[in-house]
Amino acid sequence: YNKRYLLNKLTQESNLIEEFNHKSSLIMVQLSKATISLINSEKAKGLMIRTVARLLLKTSRRSDIVAHYGEGIFSMLLKHTDTENAQRASERLYELVSSTNFFLGDQEIQLQIAIGLAELKPSRSIEETLLGTLDAMYASNDEKKAHYIVYND
């Protein structure tokens, strides 16, 4: 799915959260700067991004929505998932991707990702949640020790 589809689903989910008072979370994922710095070829970068996308689809539940946000950034809407469980899902995703090696000629590259996550709240707009989650993902990319960062307003 693409960004437009994601925005539609986020709006629908936000309305459902307001009506039925459940929790849902949003995760944003991209290849880490460290991994990208090892790659010279755009074709290899594209293959790695596709590998991450495939792993996202593989780990997602049937109710989750995985979408390409743009520029190698993917999002995952975890329905009926609070922040604590979204953190567990992020850990599992990070471990799965980290255990995946990519061979580029004679070079072996261990894939690394940056993850930002946030809980969808009716009290803030979809745009605010998206931007906060992206900021958390970028911060996670700069932070060496953190596998993910949670956006809290």
PDB file of C-alpha atoms in Angstrom:
ATOM      1  CA  TYR A   1       0.000   0.000   0.000  1.00  0.00           C
ATOM      2  CA  ASN A   2       1.028   3.622  -0.407  1.00  0.00           C
ATOM      3  CA  LYS A   3       0.990   6.799   1.677  1.00  0.00           C
ATOM      4  CA  ARG A   4      -2.514   7.863   0.594  1.00  0.00           C
ATOM      5  CA  TYR A   5      -3.956   4.483   1.607  1.00  0.00           C
ATOM      6  CA  LEU A   6      -2.142   4.703   4.941  1.00  0.00           C
ATOM      7  CA  LEU A   7      -3.515   8.174   5.674  1.00  0.00           C
ATOM      8  CA  ASN A   8      -7.036   6.918   4.907  1.00  0.00           C
ATOM      9  CA  LYS A   9      -6.625   3.942   7.240  1.00  0.00           C
ATOM     10  CA  LEU A  10      -5.122   6.105   9.997  1.00  0.00           C
ATOM     11  CA  THR A  11      -8.129   8.436   9.816  1.00  0.00           C
ATOM     12  CA  GLN A  12     -10.545   5.479   9.953  1.00  0.00           C
ATOM     13  CA  GLU A  13      -8.659   3.917  12.860  1.00  0.00           C
ATOM     14  CA  SER A  14      -8.580   7.217  14.749  1.00  0.00           C
ATOM     15  CA  ASN A  15     -12.361   7.477  14.397  1.00  0.00           C
ATOM     16  CA  LEU A  16     -12.769   3.881  15.616  1.00  0.00           C
ATOM     17  CA  ILE A  17     -10.507   4.552  18.609  1.00  0.00           C
ATOM     18  CA  GLU A  18     -12.621   7.551  19.532  1.00  0.00           C
ATOM     19  CA  GLU A  19     -15.835   5.520  19.206  1.00  0.00           C
ATOM     20  CA  PHE A  20     -14.789   2.216  20.841  1.00  0.00           C
ATOM     21  CA  ASN A  21     -11.929   3.399  23.095  1.00  0.00           C
ATOM     22  CA  HIS A  22      -9.262   0.834  22.146  1.00  0.00           C
ATOM     23  CA  LYS A  23      -5.575   1.426  21.502  1.00  0.00           C
ATOM     24  CA  SER A  24      -3.654   1.217  18.232  1.00  0.00           C
ATOM     25  CA  SER A  25      -0.071   2.078  17.389  1.00  0.00           C
ATOM     26  CA  LEU A  26       1.934   3.243  14.411  1.00  0.00           C
ATOM     27  CA  ILE A  27       5.475   2.098  13.621  1.00  0.00           C
ATOM     28  CA  MET A  28       7.749   3.778  11.065  1.00  0.00           C
ATOM     29  CA  VAL A  29      10.798   1.863   9.776  1.00  0.00           C
ATOM     30  CA  GLN A  30      13.736   2.608   7.489  1.00  0.00           C
ATOM     31  CA  LEU A  31      17.205   1.214   6.820  1.00  0.00           C
ATOM     32  CA  SER A  32      19.728   2.707   9.240  1.00  0.00           C
ATOM     33  CA  LYS A  33      22.274   5.292   8.121  1.00  0.00           C
ATOM     34  CA  ALA A  34      25.030   2.815   8.998  1.00  0.00           C
ATOM     35  CA  THR A  35      23.611   0.228   6.587  1.00  0.00           C
ATOM     36  CA  ILE A  36      23.022   2.748   3.804  1.00  0.00           C
ATOM     37  CA  SER A  37      26.578   4.097   4.152  1.00  0.00           C
ATOM     38  CA  LEU A  38      27.914   0.643   3.210  1.00  0.00           C
ATOM     39  CA  ILE A  39      26.083   0.663  -0.123  1.00  0.00           C
ATOM     40  CA  ASN A  40      27.282   2.423  -3.279  1.00  0.00           C
ATOM     41  CA  SER A  41      24.730   1.067  -5.717  1.00  0.00           C
ATOM     42  CA  GLU A  42      21.135   2.309  -5.980  1.00  0.00           C
ATOM     43  CA  LYS A  43      20.117  -1.140  -7.212  1.00  0.00           C
ATOM     44  CA  ALA A  44      21.548  -2.797  -4.077  1.00  0.00           C
ATOM     45  CA  LYS A  45      19.850  -0.195  -1.889  1.00  0.00           C
ATOM     46  CA  GLY A  46      16.530  -0.970  -3.615  1.00  0.00           C
ATOM     47  CA  LEU A  47      17.004  -4.690  -3.025  1.00  0.00           C
ATOM     48  CA  MET A  48      17.702  -4.104   0.664  1.00  0.00           C
ATOM     49  CA  ILE A  49      14.630  -1.907   1.015  1.00  0.00           C
ATOM     50  CA  ARG A  50      12.543  -4.637  -0.650  1.00  0.00           C
ATOM     51  CA  THR A  51      14.009  -7.178   1.770  1.00  0.00           C
ATOM     52  CA  VAL A  52      12.950  -5.014   4.730  1.00  0.00           C
ATOM     53  CA  ALA A  53       9.465  -4.658   3.205  1.00  0.00           C
ATOM     54  CA  ARG A  54       9.191  -8.425   2.812  1.00  0.00           C
ATOM     55  CA  LEU A  55      10.229  -8.943   6.443  1.00  0.00           C
ATOM     56  CA  LEU A  56       7.627  -6.395   7.576  1.00  0.00           C
ATOM     57  CA  LEU A  57       4.912  -8.260   5.692  1.00  0.00           C
ATOM     58  CA  LYS A  58       6.142 -11.552   7.084  1.00  0.00           C
ATOM     59  CA  THR A  59       5.949 -10.378  10.719  1.00  0.00           C
ATOM     60  CA  SER A  60       2.670  -8.495  10.441  1.00  0.00           C
ATOM     61  CA  ARG A  61      -0.654  -9.876  11.564  1.00  0.00           C
ATOM     62  CA  ARG A  62      -3.592 -10.085   9.204  1.00  0.00           C
ATOM     63  CA  SER A  63      -5.207  -7.031  10.839  1.00  0.00           C
ATOM     64  CA  ASP A  64      -2.046  -4.903  10.530  1.00  0.00           C
ATOM     65  CA  ILE A  65      -1.507  -2.564   7.624  1.00  0.00           C
ATOM     66  CA  VAL A  66       1.950  -2.278   6.079  1.00  0.00           C
ATOM     67  CA  ALA A  67       2.458   0.637   3.689  1.00  0.00           C
ATOM     68  CA  HIS A  68       5.336   2.322   1.868  1.00  0.00           C
ATOM     69  CA  TYR A  69       5.399   5.884   3.183  1.00  0.00           C
ATOM     70  CA  GLY A  70       8.001   7.036   0.678  1.00  0.00           C
ATOM     71  CA  GLU A  71      11.772   7.297   0.196  1.00  0.00           C
ATOM     72  CA  GLY A  72      12.451   3.877   1.694  1.00  0.00           C
ATOM     73  CA  ILE A  73      10.315   4.511   4.785  1.00  0.00           C
ATOM     74  CA  PHE A  74       7.666   1.959   5.697  1.00  0.00           C
ATOM     75  CA  SER A  75       4.850   2.215   8.179  1.00  0.00           C
ATOM     76  CA  MET A  76       2.942  -0.410  10.033  1.00  0.00           C
ATOM     77  CA  LEU A  77      -0.432   0.290  11.642  1.00  0.00           C
ATOM     78  CA  LEU A  78      -0.872  -2.123  14.546  1.00  0.00           C
ATOM     79  CA  LYS A  79      -4.571  -2.251  15.325  1.00  0.00           C
ATOM     80  CA  HIS A  80      -5.650  -3.021  18.904  1.00  0.00           C
ATOM     81  CA  THR A  81      -2.036  -2.728  20.090  1.00  0.00           C
ATOM     82  CA  ASP A  82      -0.921  -0.507  22.955  1.00  0.00           C
ATOM     83  CA  THR A  83       2.525   1.101  23.174  1.00  0.00           C
ATOM     84  CA  GLU A  84       3.973  -1.699  25.297  1.00  0.00           C
ATOM     85  CA  ASN A  85       3.013  -4.391  22.773  1.00  0.00           C
ATOM     86  CA  ALA A  86       4.154  -2.161  19.895  1.00  0.00           C
ATOM     87  CA  GLN A  87       7.555  -1.970  21.607  1.00  0.00           C
ATOM     88  CA  ARG A  88       7.662  -5.772  21.778  1.00  0.00           C
ATOM     89  CA  ALA A  89       6.743  -5.970  18.089  1.00  0.00           C
ATOM     90  CA  SER A  90       9.497  -3.443  17.312  1.00  0.00           C
ATOM     91  CA  GLU A  91      12.047  -5.535  19.216  1.00  0.00           C
ATOM     92  CA  ARG A  92      11.013  -8.678  17.321  1.00  0.00           C
ATOM     93  CA  LEU A  93      11.174  -6.827  14.022  1.00  0.00           C
ATOM     94  CA  TYR A  94      14.595  -5.387  14.845  1.00  0.00           C
ATOM     95  CA  GLU A  95      15.925  -8.823  15.814  1.00  0.00           C
ATOM     96  CA  LEU A  96      14.521 -10.418  12.640  1.00  0.00           C
ATOM     97  CA  VAL A  97      16.013  -7.769  10.357  1.00  0.00           C
ATOM     98  CA  SER A  98      19.354  -7.793  12.238  1.00  0.00           C
ATOM     99  CA  SER A  99      19.614 -11.539  11.771  1.00  0.00           C
ATOM    100  CA  THR A 100      19.244 -11.054   8.007  1.00  0.00           C
ATOM    101  CA  ASN A 101      22.472 -10.743   6.055  1.00  0.00           C
ATOM    102  CA  PHE A 102      22.715  -9.308   2.588  1.00  0.00           C
ATOM    103  CA  PHE A 103      25.488 -10.325   0.208  1.00  0.00           C
ATOM    104  CA  LEU A 104      26.783  -7.630  -2.098  1.00  0.00           C
ATOM    105  CA  GLY A 105      29.573  -9.032  -4.256  1.00  0.00           C
ATOM    106  CA  ASP A 106      32.137 -10.361  -1.812  1.00  0.00           C
ATOM    107  CA  GLN A 107      30.820  -8.132   0.985  1.00  0.00           C
ATOM    108  CA  GLU A 108      28.372  -9.387   3.641  1.00  0.00           C
ATOM    109  CA  ILE A 109      26.155  -6.670   5.115  1.00  0.00           C
ATOM    110  CA  GLN A 110      24.066  -7.128   8.239  1.00  0.00           C
ATOM    111  CA  LEU A 111      20.830  -5.199   7.804  1.00  0.00           C
ATOM    112  CA  GLN A 112      20.016  -2.629  10.490  1.00  0.00           C
ATOM    113  CA  ILE A 113      16.879  -0.531  10.781  1.00  0.00           C
ATOM    114  CA  ALA A 114      15.711   2.553  12.645  1.00  0.00           C
ATOM    115  CA  ILE A 115      12.239   2.399  14.212  1.00  0.00           C
ATOM    116  CA  GLY A 116       9.953   5.094  15.585  1.00  0.00           C
ATOM    117  CA  LEU A 117       6.601   4.319  17.162  1.00  0.00           C
ATOM    118  CA  ALA A 118       3.623   6.159  18.587  1.00  0.00           C
ATOM    119  CA  GLU A 119       0.198   5.393  19.924  1.00  0.00           C
ATOM    120  CA  LEU A 120      -2.726   6.763  17.936  1.00  0.00           C
ATOM    121  CA  LYS A 121      -4.664   9.170  20.138  1.00  0.00           C
ATOM    122  CA  PRO A 122      -7.872  10.999  19.284  1.00  0.00           C
ATOM    123  CA  SER A 123      -6.481  14.016  21.190  1.00  0.00           C
ATOM    124  CA  ARG A 124      -3.875  14.673  18.468  1.00  0.00           C
ATOM    125  CA  SER A 125      -4.151  14.891  14.711  1.00  0.00           C
ATOM    126  CA  ILE A 126      -3.012  12.171  12.308  1.00  0.00           C
ATOM    127  CA  GLU A 127      -0.408  14.575  10.904  1.00  0.00           C
ATOM    128  CA  GLU A 128       0.990  15.243  14.380  1.00  0.00           C
ATOM    129  CA  THR A 129       1.194  11.509  15.097  1.00  0.00           C
ATOM    130  CA  LEU A 130       2.881  10.844  11.740  1.00  0.00           C
ATOM    131  CA  LEU A 131       5.428  13.632  12.170  1.00  0.00           C
ATOM    132  CA  GLY A 132       6.134  12.596  15.761  1.00  0.00           C
ATOM    133  CA  THR A 133       6.664   8.986  14.708  1.00  0.00           C
ATOM    134  CA  LEU A 134       8.977  10.073  11.871  1.00  0.00           C
ATOM    135  CA  ASP A 135      10.952  12.285  14.284  1.00  0.00           C
ATOM    136  CA  ALA A 136      11.266   9.331  16.685  1.00  0.00           C
ATOM    137  CA  MET A 137      12.502   7.141  13.809  1.00  0.00           C
ATOM    138  CA  TYR A 138      15.098   9.744  12.785  1.00  0.00           C
ATOM    139  CA  ALA A 139      16.208  10.061  16.432  1.00  0.00           C
ATOM    140  CA  SER A 140      16.512   6.274  16.608  1.00  0.00           C
ATOM    141  CA  ASN A 141      18.688   6.414  13.503  1.00  0.00           C
ATOM    142  CA  ASP A 142      21.034   8.884  15.230  1.00  0.00           C
ATOM    143  CA  GLU A 143      21.022   6.973  18.527  1.00  0.00           C
ATOM    144  CA  LYS A 144      23.363   3.983  18.356  1.00  0.00           C
ATOM    145  CA  LYS A 145      22.001   2.028  21.339  1.00  0.00           C
ATOM    146  CA  ALA A 146      18.259   2.481  20.874  1.00  0.00           C
ATOM    147  CA  HIS A 147      16.562   0.018  18.525  1.00  0.00           C
ATOM    148  CA  TYR A 148      13.434   2.152  18.573  1.00  0.00           C
ATOM    149  CA  ILE A 149      12.187   5.383  20.101  1.00  0.00           C
ATOM    150  CA  VAL A 150       8.646   6.037  21.298  1.00  0.00           C
ATOM    151  CA  TYR A 151       6.998   9.368  20.486  1.00  0.00           C
ATOM    152  CA  ASN A 152       5.118  10.825  23.446  1.00  0.00           C
ATOM    153  CA  ASP A 153       3.468  14.220  23.231  1.00  0.00           C
TER     154      ASP A 153
END
